[in-house]
Amino acid sequence: MKHLIAIIGFATGVATAPDMVKVDGWWMDPLSPEGPPALIEPPQLRINVSPELADLARRNLQTPPPTPSELAEAQRHAQRAQDHLKAGEIGKAMLELRDGLSLAPDHKGMLATAALLSLKLKHTDDALTYLRRYIETDPGNLEFVGLYIGTLLRLGRFPEAEEWLRRYEPLVPNATSIRFPRDCLDVVADRPLRADHFWSTVPFEQWAGVVRWLDDEREDWSRLLGAEGFHRLCRHILGASAESLREVRGLLDGIETQRRQSNWAEVLRQIERLFALGIDTYGIRVVQAEALEQSGARSDAMKVWAEILRRYPSNVQAWVSASQVYLRNGRFEEALSYAQRARELAPREPVVDFLIASALALLDRVGEAQVLYAQLVKRRPREFRQWLESDPVFEAALDRLPNRAAYLRRLDIPPEME
């Protein structure tokens, strides 16, 4: 799962990509061919969406891929669009995107940004078109599937939204990007909302994004769901603090800003204000533990992690993140036990094997560590290098191996960088 792989660096603060562009409070995509970094990171699953794949195959037969010269010209349009976004000129950026997409219709970065800008401008029909085209190129991207379903809801196309939800929910029942439109649709249909405390268990960034969306789109969602329906949805997501939506949103924005600036004392102060409002979720506790660790209160951070694991014993990400934190703080036996618990919950996650191998190496159980490391380097060399470089504790673990240099050569890490 990609959200599990976010381990790595999960508790090191929020950083914005250097070439992201902010337009009227929105962080926009830098227009890379791979599309924008998802706010909601979905599991990497093989999803059976044969209608979309069939559409893509048909379109590829009907419309040949762009020639190298067309692709180069499309990239120039993409760059000019990014320049216009930096200047806050959304209209000009949209013109460049349309011209670029006429040359490279499947350019994921331009499709994604055109969709997001169209939503920003409330051009919902255009947004729907761009989102559908994006999903045709990347049918497993739940971030954009969720945006597509949400746009169908905005347009009152409830049967279509229901059809899409029924297609994806069995495959990814705990994806935030799918759960939010499901809750909206259940409110529209006056159905009971699931009493499973889902919203208290999601990561901080996802929960904050949903709260921000509710606040930004309050007028539209109130019109769509009705005033009482909107308040019902807010109560479902925020609990008793739903009446303080604007204040909660302000605190969440402040926490994200202070995290980027590594102002950990202020992060902790604003978290205490959330607690006072009755907001106490998994994601907020993780940020609290991060702030305590980063500010030097390591023993207090460990206590928070122990409380997180007690409250959320079936949350795989909690065990994965806790294992990394305990490794970083020299508590190797506990880190190993936490990683082994994560393996019980998610036996096929290679990042969990990486954590177990690192803990074994740091415990000087080198032979056992080597077996896992060798398998991972062979099967997942690119991810292995990313994990290794994400935290010095993992480099320290690899240093315990007598054949460390051989692993580095397999990972194409030059000797001067070892």
Coordinates of C-alpha atoms in Angstrom, one line a residue:
M1 CA 0.0 0.0 0.0
K2 CA 1.4 3.4 -1.0
H3 CA 0.1 4.9 2.2
L4 CA 2.1 2.4 4.2
I5 CA 5.2 3.3 2.2
A6 CA 4.6 6.8 3.4
I7 CA 6.2 5.6 6.5
I8 CA 9.2 6.6 5.6
G9 CA 9.5 10.2 6.5
F10 CA 5.9 10.1 7.8
A11 CA 6.9 11.8 11.0
T12 CA 9.5 14.3 9.7
G13 CA 7.2 17.2 8.8
V14 CA 5.3 18.5 5.8
A15 CA 7.2 19.8 2.8
T16 CA 5.8 21.3 -0.3
A17 CA 7.4 20.4 -3.6
P18 CA 9.7 23.3 -4.6
D19 CA 7.9 24.0 -7.9
M20 CA 4.3 23.7 -6.6
V21 CA 2.3 26.9 -7.3
K22 CA -0.2 28.5 -4.9
V23 CA -3.2 30.1 -6.5
D24 CA -5.8 31.8 -4.3
G25 CA -4.9 29.4 -1.5
W26 CA -4.8 26.3 -3.7
W27 CA -1.5 24.4 -4.2
M28 CA -1.4 23.5 -7.9
D29 CA 0.3 20.7 -9.7
P30 CA 3.7 21.4 -11.3
L31 CA 2.5 19.8 -14.5
S32 CA 4.7 16.8 -14.6
P33 CA 3.6 14.0 -16.9
E34 CA 2.9 11.8 -13.8
G35 CA 0.3 14.2 -12.6
P36 CA 0.0 16.0 -9.2
P37 CA 1.1 14.5 -5.9
A38 CA -2.0 13.1 -4.4
L39 CA -3.4 14.6 -1.3
I40 CA -4.9 11.3 -0.6
E41 CA -2.4 8.5 -1.2
P42 CA -4.3 5.3 -2.3
P43 CA -3.2 1.7 -2.1
Q44 CA -1.4 0.5 -5.1
L45 CA -4.0 -2.0 -6.3
R46 CA -4.8 -3.7 -9.5
I47 CA -8.4 -2.5 -10.0
N48 CA -10.7 -4.2 -12.4
V49 CA -12.2 -1.3 -14.3
S50 CA -12.5 -3.0 -17.7
P51 CA -14.9 -0.4 -19.2
E52 CA -12.3 2.4 -18.6
L53 CA -9.5 0.2 -20.0
A54 CA -11.6 -0.7 -23.0
D55 CA -12.3 3.0 -23.6
L56 CA -8.6 3.8 -23.4
A57 CA -7.7 1.0 -25.8
R58 CA -10.3 2.2 -28.3
R59 CA -9.1 5.7 -28.1
N60 CA -5.5 4.7 -28.6
L61 CA -6.5 2.9 -31.8
Q62 CA -8.5 5.9 -33.0
T63 CA -6.0 8.6 -31.9
P64 CA -2.4 7.8 -32.4
P65 CA 0.0 8.8 -29.6
P66 CA 1.7 12.2 -30.1
T67 CA 4.8 12.4 -32.2
P68 CA 8.0 13.5 -30.5
S69 CA 7.6 17.0 -31.9
E70 CA 4.0 17.2 -30.8
L71 CA 5.0 16.0 -27.3
A72 CA 7.8 18.6 -27.1
E73 CA 5.3 21.3 -28.1
A74 CA 2.8 20.1 -25.6
Q75 CA 5.5 20.3 -22.9
R76 CA 6.1 23.9 -23.9
H77 CA 2.4 24.6 -23.4
A78 CA 2.6 22.9 -20.0
Q79 CA 5.6 25.1 -19.0
R80 CA 3.8 28.3 -20.1
A81 CA 0.7 27.2 -18.1
Q82 CA 2.9 26.7 -15.0
D83 CA 4.4 30.2 -15.5
H84 CA 0.9 31.7 -15.8
L85 CA -0.1 29.9 -12.6
K86 CA 2.8 31.4 -10.8
A87 CA 1.6 34.8 -11.8
G88 CA -2.0 33.9 -10.7
E89 CA -3.3 34.1 -14.3
I90 CA -5.7 31.1 -14.3
G91 CA -7.4 32.0 -17.6
K92 CA -4.2 32.1 -19.5
A93 CA -3.1 28.9 -17.9
M94 CA -6.3 27.1 -19.0
L95 CA -5.7 28.3 -22.6
E96 CA -2.2 26.8 -22.6
L97 CA -3.5 23.6 -21.1
R98 CA -6.2 23.2 -23.8
D99 CA -3.6 23.8 -26.5
G100 CA -1.2 21.3 -24.9
L101 CA -3.9 18.7 -24.5
S102 CA -4.9 19.0 -28.2
L103 CA -1.4 17.8 -29.0
A104 CA -1.0 15.2 -26.1
P105 CA -4.5 14.2 -25.0
D106 CA -3.3 11.8 -22.4
H107 CA -0.7 14.0 -20.7
K108 CA -1.6 13.2 -17.0
G109 CA -0.1 16.4 -15.5
M110 CA -2.0 18.7 -17.8
L111 CA -5.3 16.7 -17.5
A112 CA -5.0 16.8 -13.7
T113 CA -4.3 20.5 -13.5
A114 CA -7.0 21.3 -16.0
A115 CA -9.5 19.3 -13.9
L116 CA -8.4 21.0 -10.6
L117 CA -8.5 24.5 -12.2
S118 CA -11.9 23.8 -13.6
L119 CA -13.2 22.8 -10.2
K120 CA -11.6 25.9 -8.8
L121 CA -13.4 28.0 -11.4
K122 CA -16.7 26.0 -10.8
H123 CA -16.7 24.9 -14.4
T124 CA -18.1 21.6 -13.3
D125 CA -18.9 20.2 -16.8
D126 CA -15.3 20.9 -18.0
A127 CA -14.0 19.4 -14.7
L128 CA -16.0 16.3 -15.3
T129 CA -14.6 15.9 -18.8
Y130 CA -11.0 16.3 -17.7
L131 CA -11.4 14.0 -14.7
R132 CA -12.9 11.3 -16.9
R133 CA -10.1 11.6 -19.3
Y134 CA -7.5 11.5 -16.5
I135 CA -9.1 8.3 -15.1
E136 CA -9.0 6.7 -18.5
T137 CA -5.2 7.1 -18.4
D138 CA -4.9 6.1 -14.8
P139 CA -7.9 4.0 -13.6
G140 CA -6.4 3.1 -10.3
N141 CA -5.9 6.7 -9.0
L142 CA -8.5 6.9 -6.3
E143 CA -7.9 10.6 -5.7
F144 CA -9.3 11.4 -9.1
V145 CA -12.0 8.8 -9.0
G146 CA -13.2 10.5 -5.8
L147 CA -13.1 13.9 -7.4
Y148 CA -15.0 12.6 -10.4
I149 CA -17.7 11.1 -8.2
G150 CA -17.9 14.3 -6.2
T151 CA -18.4 16.3 -9.4
L152 CA -21.2 14.0 -10.4
L153 CA -22.8 14.7 -7.0
R154 CA -22.4 18.5 -7.6
L155 CA -24.3 18.1 -10.9
G156 CA -27.1 16.1 -9.2
R157 CA -26.2 13.0 -11.2
F158 CA -26.8 10.7 -8.3
P159 CA -27.4 7.4 -10.1
E160 CA -24.1 7.7 -11.9
A161 CA -22.3 8.5 -8.7
E162 CA -23.9 5.5 -7.1
E163 CA -22.7 3.3 -10.0
W164 CA -19.1 4.5 -9.6
L165 CA -19.1 4.0 -5.9
R166 CA -20.5 0.4 -6.2
R167 CA -17.7 -0.3 -8.7
Y168 CA -14.8 0.9 -6.4
E169 CA -16.1 0.3 -2.8
P170 CA -15.6 -3.4 -2.7
L171 CA -12.0 -3.0 -3.8
V172 CA -11.0 -0.1 -1.6
P173 CA -13.6 0.2 1.2
N174 CA -11.3 2.3 3.4
A175 CA -10.2 4.9 0.9
T176 CA -11.0 8.4 2.1
S177 CA -11.5 9.6 -1.5
I178 CA -14.3 7.0 -1.9
R179 CA -15.8 7.2 1.6
F180 CA -16.4 11.0 1.5
P181 CA -18.7 10.9 -1.6
R182 CA -20.4 7.8 -0.2
D183 CA -21.3 9.7 3.0
C184 CA -22.5 12.6 0.9
L185 CA -24.7 10.3 -1.2
D186 CA -26.1 8.6 1.9
V187 CA -27.1 12.0 3.2
V188 CA -28.8 12.9 -0.1
A189 CA -30.7 9.6 0.0
D190 CA -31.5 10.1 3.7
R191 CA -29.8 6.8 4.6
P192 CA -28.1 6.0 7.9
L193 CA -24.4 6.9 8.0
R194 CA -22.0 4.1 9.0
A195 CA -21.3 4.2 12.7
D196 CA -17.7 2.8 12.4
H197 CA -15.7 5.9 13.5
F198 CA -13.9 5.9 10.2
W199 CA -13.2 9.6 10.2
S200 CA -11.3 9.4 13.5
T201 CA -8.9 6.9 12.0
V202 CA -7.6 8.6 8.8
P203 CA -4.2 10.3 8.5
F204 CA -4.0 14.0 9.4
E205 CA -3.5 15.3 5.9
Q206 CA -6.6 13.5 4.6
W207 CA -8.8 14.5 7.5
A208 CA -7.6 18.1 7.3
G209 CA -8.3 18.1 3.5
V210 CA -11.9 16.9 4.0
V211 CA -12.5 19.6 6.7
R212 CA -11.0 22.2 4.4
W213 CA -13.3 21.0 1.6
L214 CA -16.4 21.2 3.8
D215 CA -15.5 24.8 4.9
D216 CA -14.5 26.0 1.4
E217 CA -17.6 24.5 -0.3
R218 CA -20.0 25.1 2.6
E219 CA -22.5 27.0 0.4
D220 CA -22.4 24.5 -2.5
W221 CA -22.8 21.4 -0.2
S222 CA -25.5 23.1 1.8
R223 CA -27.4 23.7 -1.4
L224 CA -26.9 20.1 -2.5
L225 CA -27.5 18.3 0.8
G226 CA -29.8 20.9 2.4
A227 CA -28.8 22.8 5.5
E228 CA -29.7 20.0 7.9
G229 CA -28.0 17.4 5.6
F230 CA -24.8 19.4 5.5
H231 CA -24.8 19.8 9.3
R232 CA -25.4 16.0 9.6
L233 CA -22.4 15.3 7.4
C234 CA -20.3 17.7 9.4
R235 CA -21.3 16.1 12.7
H236 CA -20.5 12.7 11.2
I237 CA -16.9 13.8 10.3
L238 CA -16.1 16.3 13.1
G239 CA -18.3 15.0 15.9
A240 CA -19.5 17.4 18.5
S241 CA -17.2 20.1 17.2
A242 CA -19.1 20.4 13.9
E243 CA -20.5 23.8 15.0
S244 CA -16.9 25.0 15.2
L245 CA -16.1 24.1 11.6
R246 CA -14.5 27.4 10.7
E247 CA -12.3 27.4 13.9
V248 CA -11.3 23.8 13.4
R249 CA -10.3 24.5 9.8
G250 CA -8.2 27.5 10.9
L251 CA -6.4 25.4 13.5
L252 CA -5.7 22.7 11.0
D253 CA -4.3 25.2 8.5
G254 CA -2.2 26.7 11.2
I255 CA -0.8 23.3 12.2
E256 CA 0.2 22.5 8.6
T257 CA 1.9 25.9 8.2
Q258 CA 3.8 25.5 11.5
R259 CA 4.9 22.0 10.5
R260 CA 6.4 23.3 7.3
Q261 CA 8.3 25.9 9.4
S262 CA 9.3 23.3 12.0
N263 CA 7.7 25.5 14.7
W264 CA 6.9 22.5 16.9
A265 CA 5.9 24.5 20.1
E266 CA 3.2 26.2 18.1
V267 CA 2.1 22.9 16.6
L268 CA 1.6 21.5 20.0
R269 CA -0.2 24.6 21.2
Q270 CA -2.7 24.4 18.4
I271 CA -3.2 20.7 18.9
E272 CA -4.1 21.4 22.5
R273 CA -6.7 23.8 21.2
L274 CA -8.2 21.1 19.0
F275 CA -8.3 18.8 22.0
A276 CA -10.2 21.5 23.9
L277 CA -12.8 21.6 21.1
G278 CA -13.3 17.8 21.4
I279 CA -11.2 16.9 18.4
D280 CA -8.9 13.9 19.1
T281 CA -8.2 11.7 16.0
Y282 CA -5.5 9.2 15.0
G283 CA -4.0 11.7 12.6
I284 CA -3.8 14.5 15.2
R285 CA -2.2 12.2 17.7
V286 CA 0.5 11.2 15.1
V287 CA 1.2 14.9 14.5
Q288 CA 1.4 15.4 18.3
A289 CA 4.0 12.6 18.6
E290 CA 5.9 14.0 15.7
A291 CA 6.0 17.5 17.2
L292 CA 7.2 16.1 20.6
E293 CA 9.9 14.0 19.0
Q294 CA 11.1 16.9 16.8
S295 CA 11.2 19.3 19.8
G296 CA 13.3 16.9 21.9
A297 CA 10.6 15.4 24.1
R298 CA 11.3 11.9 23.0
S299 CA 10.0 10.1 26.0
D300 CA 6.7 12.0 25.7
A301 CA 6.5 11.1 22.0
M302 CA 6.9 7.4 22.9
K303 CA 4.0 7.7 25.3
V304 CA 1.8 9.2 22.6
W305 CA 2.8 6.3 20.3
A306 CA 1.9 3.8 22.9
E307 CA -1.5 5.5 23.3
I308 CA -2.0 5.5 19.5
L309 CA -1.3 1.7 19.3
R310 CA -3.6 1.1 22.2
R311 CA -6.5 3.0 20.6
Y312 CA -6.0 1.8 17.0
P313 CA -4.7 -1.8 17.3
S314 CA -5.9 -2.7 13.8
N315 CA -4.4 0.3 12.0
V316 CA -1.4 -1.1 10.0
Q317 CA 0.0 2.4 9.4
A318 CA 0.2 3.0 13.1
W319 CA 2.4 -0.1 13.7
V320 CA 4.5 0.8 10.6
S321 CA 5.1 4.4 11.7
A322 CA 5.7 3.5 15.3
S323 CA 8.2 0.9 14.3
Q324 CA 10.2 3.5 12.4
V325 CA 10.0 6.0 15.3
Y326 CA 11.2 3.4 17.8
L327 CA 14.1 2.4 15.5
R328 CA 15.1 6.1 15.3
N329 CA 15.0 6.3 19.1
G330 CA 17.2 3.2 19.6
R331 CA 14.4 1.0 21.0
F332 CA 15.1 -1.9 18.5
E333 CA 13.3 -4.7 20.3
E334 CA 10.1 -2.8 20.4
A335 CA 10.5 -1.6 16.9
L336 CA 10.9 -5.2 15.7
S337 CA 7.8 -6.3 17.6
Y338 CA 5.8 -3.5 16.1
A339 CA 7.0 -4.3 12.6
Q340 CA 6.1 -8.0 13.2
R341 CA 2.6 -6.9 14.3
A342 CA 2.3 -4.9 11.0
R343 CA 3.3 -8.0 9.1
E344 CA 0.5 -10.0 10.8
L345 CA -2.0 -7.3 9.6
A346 CA -0.5 -6.8 6.2
P347 CA 1.6 -9.9 5.3
R348 CA 2.4 -8.9 1.7
E349 CA 3.8 -5.4 2.3
P350 CA 7.4 -5.2 1.3
V351 CA 8.0 -2.1 3.3
V352 CA 7.2 -4.1 6.4
D353 CA 9.9 -6.6 5.5
F354 CA 12.3 -3.7 5.1
L355 CA 11.4 -2.5 8.6
I356 CA 11.9 -6.0 10.1
A357 CA 15.2 -6.4 8.3
S358 CA 16.4 -3.0 9.6
A359 CA 15.4 -3.9 13.2
L360 CA 17.2 -7.3 12.9
A361 CA 20.3 -5.7 11.6
L362 CA 20.4 -3.1 14.4
L363 CA 19.9 -6.0 16.9
D364 CA 23.0 -7.6 15.3
R365 CA 20.9 -10.5 14.0
V366 CA 22.7 -10.0 10.7
G367 CA 22.1 -13.4 9.1
E368 CA 18.3 -13.0 9.4
A369 CA 18.5 -9.4 8.1
Q370 CA 20.6 -10.4 5.1
V371 CA 18.0 -12.8 3.9
L372 CA 15.3 -10.2 3.9
Y373 CA 17.5 -7.5 2.5
A374 CA 18.6 -9.7 -0.4
Q375 CA 15.0 -10.5 -1.3
L376 CA 14.0 -6.8 -1.3
V377 CA 17.0 -5.6 -3.3
K378 CA 16.2 -8.2 -5.9
R379 CA 12.5 -7.6 -6.1
R380 CA 12.1 -3.9 -5.1
P381 CA 15.4 -2.1 -5.8
R382 CA 13.9 1.3 -6.6
E383 CA 11.7 1.3 -3.4
F384 CA 14.6 -0.1 -1.4
R385 CA 16.8 2.9 -2.3
Q386 CA 14.0 5.3 -1.5
W387 CA 13.4 3.7 1.9
L388 CA 17.1 3.5 2.7
E389 CA 17.6 7.2 1.9
S390 CA 14.6 8.4 3.8
D391 CA 16.0 8.1 7.4
P392 CA 19.5 7.8 8.7
V393 CA 18.5 4.9 10.9
F394 CA 18.0 2.7 7.9
E395 CA 21.5 3.6 6.6
A396 CA 22.8 2.7 10.1
A397 CA 21.1 -0.6 9.9
L398 CA 22.6 -1.4 6.5
D399 CA 26.0 -0.5 7.8
R400 CA 25.8 -3.5 10.2
L401 CA 26.0 -5.8 7.2
P402 CA 29.5 -7.1 6.2
N403 CA 28.5 -7.0 2.5
R404 CA 27.0 -3.5 2.6
A405 CA 29.0 -2.4 -0.4
A406 CA 27.5 -5.1 -2.5
Y407 CA 24.0 -3.9 -1.7
L408 CA 24.9 -0.3 -2.6
R409 CA 26.3 -1.4 -5.9
R410 CA 23.1 -3.3 -6.6
L411 CA 21.2 0.0 -5.9
D412 CA 23.5 2.0 -8.2
I413 CA 24.7 4.2 -5.4
P414 CA 28.2 5.4 -6.3
P415 CA 31.0 4.9 -3.8
E416 CA 31.3 8.6 -3.1
M417 CA 27.7 8.7 -1.9
E418 CA 28.1 5.7 0.3

